Short mmCIF file of C-alpha atoms in Angstrom, two decimals:
data_model
loop_
_atom_site.label_atom_id
_atom_site.label_comp_id
_atom_site.label_asym_id
_atom_site.label_seq_id
_atom_site.Cartn_x
_atom_site.Cartn_y
_atom_site.Cartn_z
CA MET A 246 -10.99 -8.89 -8.78
CA LYS A 247 -10.21 -11.53 -11.37
CA GLN A 248 -7.20 -13.68 -10.62
CA ARG A 249 -5.19 -15.29 -13.39
CA PRO A 250 -3.18 -18.46 -12.76
CA TRP A 251 0.51 -18.60 -13.45
CA PRO A 252 1.37 -20.26 -16.78
CA SER A 253 3.38 -22.95 -15.00
CA LEU A 254 2.74 -24.98 -11.87
CA TRP A 255 4.26 -23.96 -8.58
CA PRO A 256 7.12 -26.28 -7.52
CA SER A 257 6.02 -29.49 -5.85
CA PRO A 258 7.05 -30.36 -2.28
CA SER A 259 9.90 -32.44 -3.70
CA THR A 260 11.55 -29.37 -5.25
CA ASN A 261 15.07 -28.78 -3.98
CA PHE A 262 15.78 -25.27 -2.74
CA SER A 263 19.29 -23.90 -2.25
CA GLY A 264 20.27 -22.73 1.18
CA ALA A 265 19.46 -23.93 4.67
CA GLY A 266 15.89 -23.90 5.79
CA SER A 267 12.62 -25.78 5.95
CA LEU A 268 10.12 -26.27 3.15
CA ILE A 269 6.60 -25.55 4.33
CA VAL A 270 3.38 -26.28 2.44
CA LEU A 271 0.49 -24.04 3.44
CA VAL A 272 -2.81 -25.92 3.24
CA HIS A 273 -6.29 -24.78 4.28
CA ASN A 274 -9.48 -26.85 3.88
CA GLY A 275 -7.65 -29.17 1.52
CA GLU A 276 -6.43 -26.35 -0.71
CA GLU A 277 -2.72 -25.79 -1.19
CA LEU A 278 -2.12 -22.07 -0.80
CA SER A 279 1.64 -21.77 -1.06
CA ILE A 280 4.95 -23.53 -0.71
CA VAL A 281 7.54 -21.41 1.01
CA LYS A 282 11.14 -21.92 2.02
CA VAL A 283 11.67 -20.62 5.53
CA PRO A 284 14.99 -20.29 7.39
CA ASP A 285 14.94 -22.43 10.51
CA ASP A 286 15.11 -19.37 12.74
CA GLN A 287 11.95 -17.92 11.17
CA ILE A 288 9.46 -20.75 11.70
CA GLU A 289 7.30 -18.60 14.00
CA PHE A 290 7.23 -15.92 11.32
CA ALA A 291 6.05 -18.60 8.87
CA TYR A 292 3.09 -19.42 11.11
CA PHE A 293 2.20 -15.73 11.13
CA TRP A 294 2.35 -15.72 7.35
CA THR A 295 0.21 -18.87 7.18
CA ARG A 296 -2.59 -17.11 9.03
CA LEU A 297 -2.45 -14.22 6.58
CA ARG A 298 -2.54 -16.54 3.56
CA ILE A 299 -5.52 -18.45 4.97
CA SER A 300 -7.30 -15.16 5.61
CA ARG A 301 -6.56 -13.89 2.09
CA SER A 302 -7.59 -17.19 0.51
CA ALA A 303 -10.97 -17.04 2.18
CA GLU A 304 -11.32 -13.38 1.22
CA LYS A 305 -10.70 -14.05 -2.48
CA LYS A 306 -13.56 -16.56 -2.53
CA MET A 307 -15.97 -13.85 -1.42
CA SER A 308 -17.65 -11.41 -3.75
CA ALA A 309 -15.76 -8.24 -4.53
CA VAL A 310 -18.69 -6.41 -2.95
CA ALA A 311 -19.69 -7.18 0.64
CA GLU A 312 -23.41 -7.26 1.45
CA THR A 313 -24.80 -5.55 4.53
CA THR A 314 -28.26 -4.56 5.72
CA GLU A 315 -27.57 -1.13 4.24
CA GLY A 316 -26.61 -2.53 0.82
CA PRO A 317 -23.33 -3.41 -0.87
CA ILE A 318 -19.98 -2.04 0.28
CA GLU A 319 -17.16 -1.87 -2.23
CA VAL A 320 -13.95 -3.71 -1.43
CA ILE A 321 -10.85 -1.62 -2.06
CA GLN A 322 -8.47 -3.40 -4.41
CA VAL A 323 -4.79 -3.34 -3.39
CA LEU A 324 -1.81 -4.50 -5.45
CA PHE A 325 1.52 -5.27 -3.78
CA ALA A 326 4.40 -5.17 -6.29
CA LEU A 327 7.19 -7.42 -5.01
CA HIS A 328 10.78 -7.47 -6.20
CA PRO A 329 13.55 -9.95 -5.29
CA GLY A 330 15.01 -8.96 -1.93
CA PHE A 331 11.90 -7.13 -0.71
CA GLY A 332 11.59 -6.58 3.03
CA ALA A 333 9.39 -9.28 4.55
CA GLN A 334 8.11 -7.10 7.36
CA GLU A 335 7.59 -4.20 4.96
CA LEU A 336 5.10 -6.49 3.24
CA CYS A 337 3.59 -8.33 6.19
CA GLY A 338 3.05 -5.29 8.41
CA PRO A 339 0.84 -3.37 5.95
CA LEU A 340 -0.82 -6.61 4.84
CA GLU A 341 -1.78 -7.47 8.42
CA ILE A 342 -3.34 -4.03 8.93
CA LEU A 343 -5.28 -4.03 5.66
CA SER A 344 -6.45 -7.61 6.27
CA LYS A 345 -7.96 -6.61 9.61
CA ALA A 346 -9.67 -3.41 8.44
CA LEU A 347 -13.48 -3.51 8.34
CA HIS A 348 -15.98 -1.00 7.00
CA LYS A 349 -18.11 -1.84 10.05
CA ILE A 350 -15.81 -2.69 12.93
CA HIS A 351 -18.18 -5.27 14.46
CA ASP A 352 -19.12 -6.98 11.19
CA PRO A 353 -16.48 -9.42 9.86
CA ASN A 354 -18.36 -9.61 6.55
CA THR A 355 -17.41 -6.01 5.70
CA ARG A 356 -13.71 -6.44 5.00
CA ALA A 357 -12.42 -3.27 3.45
CA PHE A 358 -9.44 -4.41 1.37
CA GLU A 359 -8.60 -7.24 -1.00
CA CYS A 360 -4.86 -7.68 -1.57
CA THR A 361 -3.06 -9.18 -4.57
CA PHE A 362 0.65 -9.94 -5.00
CA ALA A 363 2.48 -9.35 -8.28
CA SER A 364 6.07 -10.18 -9.13
CA GLY A 365 8.25 -11.04 -12.09
CA SER A 366 8.38 -14.73 -11.18
CA PRO A 367 5.99 -17.25 -9.59
CA GLY A 368 7.96 -17.16 -6.36
CA VAL A 369 9.77 -14.12 -5.02
CA THR A 370 12.22 -14.25 -2.11
CA SER A 371 12.64 -11.56 0.53
CA SER A 372 15.92 -10.25 1.91
CA SER A 373 15.42 -12.61 4.88
CA ASP A 374 14.96 -15.67 2.62
CA LEU A 375 11.18 -15.90 2.90
CA THR A 376 9.78 -17.07 -0.45
CA ILE A 377 6.27 -15.94 -1.35
CA LYS A 378 4.00 -17.19 -4.11
CA ALA A 379 2.69 -14.37 -6.29
CA ASP A 380 -0.95 -14.19 -7.37
CA ILE A 381 -0.19 -12.65 -10.77
CA ASP A 382 2.84 -11.81 -12.87
CA ILE A 383 3.96 -8.29 -13.74
CA LYS A 384 2.56 -8.53 -17.29
CA THR A 385 -0.90 -9.28 -15.89
CA ALA A 386 -0.49 -6.50 -13.34
CA HIS A 387 0.09 -4.03 -16.18
CA GLU A 388 -2.94 -5.36 -18.07
CA ASP A 389 -5.25 -5.14 -15.06
CA LEU A 390 -3.76 -2.02 -13.48
CA SER A 391 -6.91 0.06 -13.92
CA GLU A 392 -8.78 -2.34 -11.62
CA TYR A 393 -6.66 -1.46 -8.59
CA ASP A 394 -7.30 1.40 -6.18
CA VAL A 395 -4.00 1.14 -4.31
CA LEU A 396 -0.46 0.17 -5.36
CA ILE A 397 2.00 -0.60 -2.54
CA ILE A 398 5.78 -0.79 -3.06
CA PRO A 399 7.73 -2.41 -0.19
CA GLY A 400 11.40 -1.59 0.17
CA GLY A 401 14.18 -3.96 1.21
CA ASP A 402 17.77 -4.81 0.35
CA GLY A 403 16.77 -5.67 -3.21
CA VAL A 404 15.95 -2.06 -4.05
CA ASP A 405 19.55 -1.34 -5.05
CA ASP A 406 19.46 -4.15 -7.61
CA VAL A 407 16.19 -2.86 -9.05
CA LEU A 408 17.75 0.59 -9.44
CA LYS A 409 20.91 -0.77 -11.09
CA LYS A 410 18.98 -2.91 -13.57
CA SER A 411 16.11 -0.44 -14.11
CA ALA A 412 13.87 -3.44 -13.42
CA GLU A 413 10.27 -3.81 -12.33
CA PRO A 414 8.37 -2.49 -10.52
CA LEU A 415 9.72 0.80 -11.94
CA GLU A 416 7.58 0.63 -15.08
CA LEU A 417 4.55 -0.46 -13.06
CA ILE A 418 4.95 2.57 -10.79
CA LYS A 419 5.15 4.93 -13.78
CA ALA A 420 2.15 3.27 -15.44
CA PHE A 421 0.04 3.63 -12.27
CA ALA A 422 0.91 7.32 -11.97
CA GLN A 423 0.20 7.91 -15.66
CA LEU A 424 -3.11 6.11 -15.29
CA GLN A 425 -4.20 8.61 -12.66
CA THR A 426 -3.04 11.55 -14.77
CA SER A 427 -5.00 10.33 -17.79
CA ASP A 428 -8.07 9.39 -15.75
CA PRO A 429 -8.42 11.54 -12.59
CA SER A 430 -12.07 10.51 -12.21
CA LYS A 431 -10.98 7.58 -10.02
CA GLU A 432 -9.32 8.01 -6.67
CA ARG A 433 -6.06 6.06 -6.56
CA THR A 434 -3.28 5.75 -3.99
CA LEU A 435 0.41 4.92 -4.41
CA MET A 436 2.23 4.02 -1.19
CA SER A 437 5.84 3.02 -0.55
CA ILE A 438 7.31 1.44 2.55
CA GLY A 439 10.87 2.23 3.65
CA THR A 440 13.34 2.30 0.77
CA GLY A 441 10.53 1.61 -1.67
CA SER A 442 10.37 5.39 -1.99
CA LEU A 443 13.73 5.28 -3.78
CA LEU A 444 11.97 3.48 -6.62
CA LEU A 445 9.31 6.19 -6.76
CA ALA A 446 12.07 8.80 -6.83
CA GLN A 447 13.86 7.04 -9.68
CA THR A 448 10.75 7.22 -11.87
CA GLY A 449 10.60 11.00 -11.44
CA ILE A 450 7.05 11.07 -10.07
CA LEU A 451 8.16 12.73 -6.82
CA GLN A 452 9.17 15.96 -8.58
CA GLY A 453 7.44 18.92 -6.99
CA LEU A 454 6.19 16.79 -4.11
CA ALA A 455 7.38 15.92 -0.61
CA ALA A 456 8.52 12.46 0.47
CA THR A 457 10.42 10.49 3.07
CA THR A 458 12.28 7.19 3.31
CA HIS A 459 14.23 5.09 5.79
CA PRO A 460 16.44 7.46 7.83
CA ASP A 461 19.62 5.72 6.65
CA TYR A 462 18.75 6.62 3.06
CA TYR A 463 17.87 10.32 3.27
CA THR A 464 21.04 11.34 1.41
CA LYS A 465 20.63 8.70 -1.28
CA MET A 466 17.00 9.76 -1.68
CA GLU A 467 18.04 13.38 -2.21
CA ILE A 468 20.63 12.37 -4.82
CA ILE A 469 18.13 10.26 -6.77
CA CYS A 470 15.53 13.04 -6.64
CA LYS A 471 18.02 15.62 -7.90
CA ASP A 472 19.06 13.34 -10.76
CA ALA A 473 15.38 12.85 -11.64
CA ALA A 474 14.86 16.62 -11.59
CA ARG A 475 17.73 17.13 -14.03
CA ARG A 476 16.20 14.53 -16.36
CA GLY A 477 12.77 16.12 -16.03
CA ASP A 478 11.56 19.70 -15.63
CA LEU A 479 13.95 20.60 -12.77
CA GLU A 480 11.27 20.51 -10.07
CA GLN A 481 12.82 19.46 -6.78
CA THR A 482 11.52 17.01 -4.19
CA ASP A 483 11.28 18.00 -0.53
CA VAL A 484 12.85 15.04 1.30
CA MET A 485 11.42 15.24 4.80
CA GLU A 486 12.57 13.55 8.00
CA GLU A 487 9.09 12.40 8.92
CA ASN A 488 7.32 9.20 9.93
CA TYR A 489 5.26 9.26 6.74
CA VAL A 490 4.36 11.97 4.24
CA VAL A 491 1.05 12.28 2.35
CA ASN A 492 0.60 14.24 -0.88
CA ASN A 493 -2.81 14.92 -2.46
CA ALA A 494 -4.91 13.87 0.52
CA ARG A 495 -8.69 14.11 0.58
CA PHE A 496 -10.34 15.29 3.75
CA GLU A 497 -13.48 16.76 5.24
CA LEU A 498 -12.69 19.66 7.53
CA GLY A 499 -16.13 19.64 9.09
CA GLU A 500 -17.81 22.55 10.82
CA LYS A 501 -15.61 22.27 13.92
CA LEU A 502 -11.94 21.89 13.06
CA GLU A 503 -11.06 20.81 16.60
CA GLU A 504 -13.35 17.76 16.25
CA ASN A 505 -11.63 16.46 13.11
CA PRO A 506 -9.49 13.46 14.20
CA PHE A 507 -7.02 14.04 11.36
CA VAL A 508 -6.16 17.67 12.13
CA LEU A 509 -3.87 17.40 15.12
CA SER A 510 -2.03 20.71 15.10
CA LYS A 511 -0.72 23.54 12.97
CA ARG A 512 2.93 23.63 11.98
CA PRO A 513 4.96 26.87 11.72
CA ASP A 514 5.17 26.53 7.93
CA GLY A 515 1.40 26.18 7.63
CA ARG A 516 1.25 22.43 7.06
CA ARG A 517 -1.21 20.43 9.12
CA LYS A 518 -0.26 17.12 10.62
CA SER A 519 -1.99 13.97 9.39
CA ILE A 520 -5.01 15.24 7.47
CA ALA A 521 -7.33 12.80 5.72
CA ARG A 522 -10.96 12.30 4.84
CA LYS A 523 -13.35 10.74 7.30
CA GLY A 524 -14.92 7.49 6.22
CA SER A 525 -15.53 5.14 3.33
CA ASN A 526 -18.67 7.01 2.32
CA ALA A 527 -16.53 10.08 1.63
CA TRP A 528 -14.25 7.89 -0.49
CA LYS A 529 -17.14 6.62 -2.60
CA GLU A 530 -18.79 10.00 -2.89
CA SER A 531 -15.55 11.77 -3.83
CA VAL A 532 -15.30 9.58 -6.92
CA LYS A 533 -18.79 10.57 -8.03
CA ARG A 534 -18.80 14.31 -7.39
CA ARG A 535 -17.79 16.46 -10.33
CA GLU A 536 -16.26 19.14 -8.15
CA SER A 537 -13.97 16.56 -6.50
CA ASN A 538 -12.90 15.23 -9.88
CA ALA A 539 -12.18 18.73 -11.14
CA ARG A 540 -10.12 19.62 -8.08
CA ARG A 541 -8.28 16.32 -8.27
CA ALA A 542 -7.35 16.95 -11.90
CA THR A 543 -5.65 20.23 -10.94
CA LEU A 544 -3.29 18.51 -8.50
CA LYS A 545 0.02 16.96 -9.47
CA LEU A 546 -0.23 13.46 -10.92
CA GLY A 547 -3.95 13.98 -11.46
CA GLY A 548 -4.54 13.97 -7.72
CA LEU A 549 -2.90 10.60 -7.10
CA ARG A 550 -2.68 10.21 -3.32
CA LEU A 551 0.99 9.52 -2.75
CA ILE A 552 2.24 8.22 0.59
CA THR A 553 5.86 7.52 1.46
CA SER A 554 6.91 6.12 4.83
CA GLY A 555 10.09 5.60 6.79
CA GLY A 556 11.21 2.25 8.18
CA ILE A 557 9.19 -0.82 9.10
CA THR A 558 7.04 0.60 11.91
CA SER A 559 6.48 3.77 9.88
CA GLY A 560 4.92 1.49 7.28
CA LEU A 561 2.45 0.33 9.91
CA ASP A 562 1.60 3.94 10.72
CA ALA A 563 1.15 4.83 7.04
CA SER A 564 -1.08 1.79 6.55
CA LEU A 565 -3.27 2.85 9.45
CA TYR A 566 -3.50 6.28 7.83
CA LEU A 567 -4.63 4.59 4.61
CA VAL A 568 -7.33 2.70 6.51
CA ALA A 569 -8.48 5.92 8.16
CA ALA A 570 -8.55 7.81 4.88
CA MET A 571 -10.32 5.16 2.78
CA VAL A 572 -12.44 3.38 5.39
CA SER A 573 -12.82 5.32 8.63
CA HIS A 574 -10.85 6.69 11.54
CA GLU A 575 -12.73 4.31 13.82
CA SER A 576 -11.67 1.32 11.74
CA ALA A 577 -8.00 2.37 11.92
CA GLN A 578 -8.24 2.81 15.68
CA GLU A 579 -9.81 -0.64 16.04
CA VAL A 580 -7.06 -2.28 13.97
CA ALA A 581 -4.41 -0.57 16.10
CA ARG A 582 -6.21 -1.71 19.26
CA VAL A 583 -6.40 -5.34 18.13
CA MET A 584 -2.71 -5.30 17.18
CA GLN A 585 -1.80 -3.57 20.47
CA TYR A 586 -0.01 -0.94 18.46
CA THR A 587 0.28 2.80 19.08
CA TRP A 588 -0.43 4.71 15.87
CA ASN A 589 2.13 7.49 15.35
CA LYS A 590 0.96 10.14 12.90
CA GLY A 591 2.84 11.63 9.97
CA VAL A 592 2.27 14.80 7.94
CA THR A 593 0.17 15.90 4.99
CA VAL A 594 1.59 18.54 2.67
CA GLU A 595 -1.18 18.90 0.09
CA GLY A 596 -4.88 18.13 0.10
CA ILE A 597 -8.34 19.03 -1.13
CA ASP A 598 -11.51 19.43 0.87
CA VAL A 599 -13.99 16.98 -0.66
#
């Protein structure tokens, strides 16, 4: 993934920031990674973030394709679109999971995901006053959008301001969905965390689909979806009170349904809980097979896998689902084990057997 520098330099350590807090310069092997302003009561959180930045910096110096004894393994490209007032944990939770995911769980050279941050300014501040340096600006994100496999939209207190101003990442979300519709030959995923789903609803792409959001925002989500339906073709959105909801999943049922780790049970309305494909090989092969492309094209949004999650921990669960679907179930289980986290499953409402 090519990275483009910002047109202006990041503020130097002497820069004055408004508000109480400490200015921290993240340095690794002599390279300055970021300068962040951290509230004094969040210093430990800053150390956590430092480890992630060091990990991501080392990752970006590696080839986009990892080499193994069995040949190259593609690295899945992920774009996080950040807005002012995003939720810090709604970013860091999924990032931690994706950063730990491996194609081969005992081979650290087979990292599955490469993550990039995009925002409208060089530094974007979360609702808890954590300032993050972006890798690229929104204009570059639009230009390079076709290079990304996954777009992730964190929620946070700043969502309301984005809605009021009709600001980014609304256009980026629409462009990513339109990209899949115009080119269904590539498998793409759009995922929102918490109230990030309100932004998806505002664009109208949730019409005819199912979705969820933070429990405190179910009513607001329904109102936005109904307004979008009136502006569009009147298709409604099923707002579900679920941990996370997956539309347009890909999965392999296998010969023995009871052995599929993603099919947990049948629901009264016929929907299966947490269905996904098994393994990164299925992900790569599904892009190549004509029958998969044809089936994908018949689905809404050109088969764009669309995942919405509830609050912060639901974002962790949805991220583990993403690892399971695009890498392997074993990889997701290993990430959950390392993080000492219990993976709680969500639901899948539409899917195709690849």
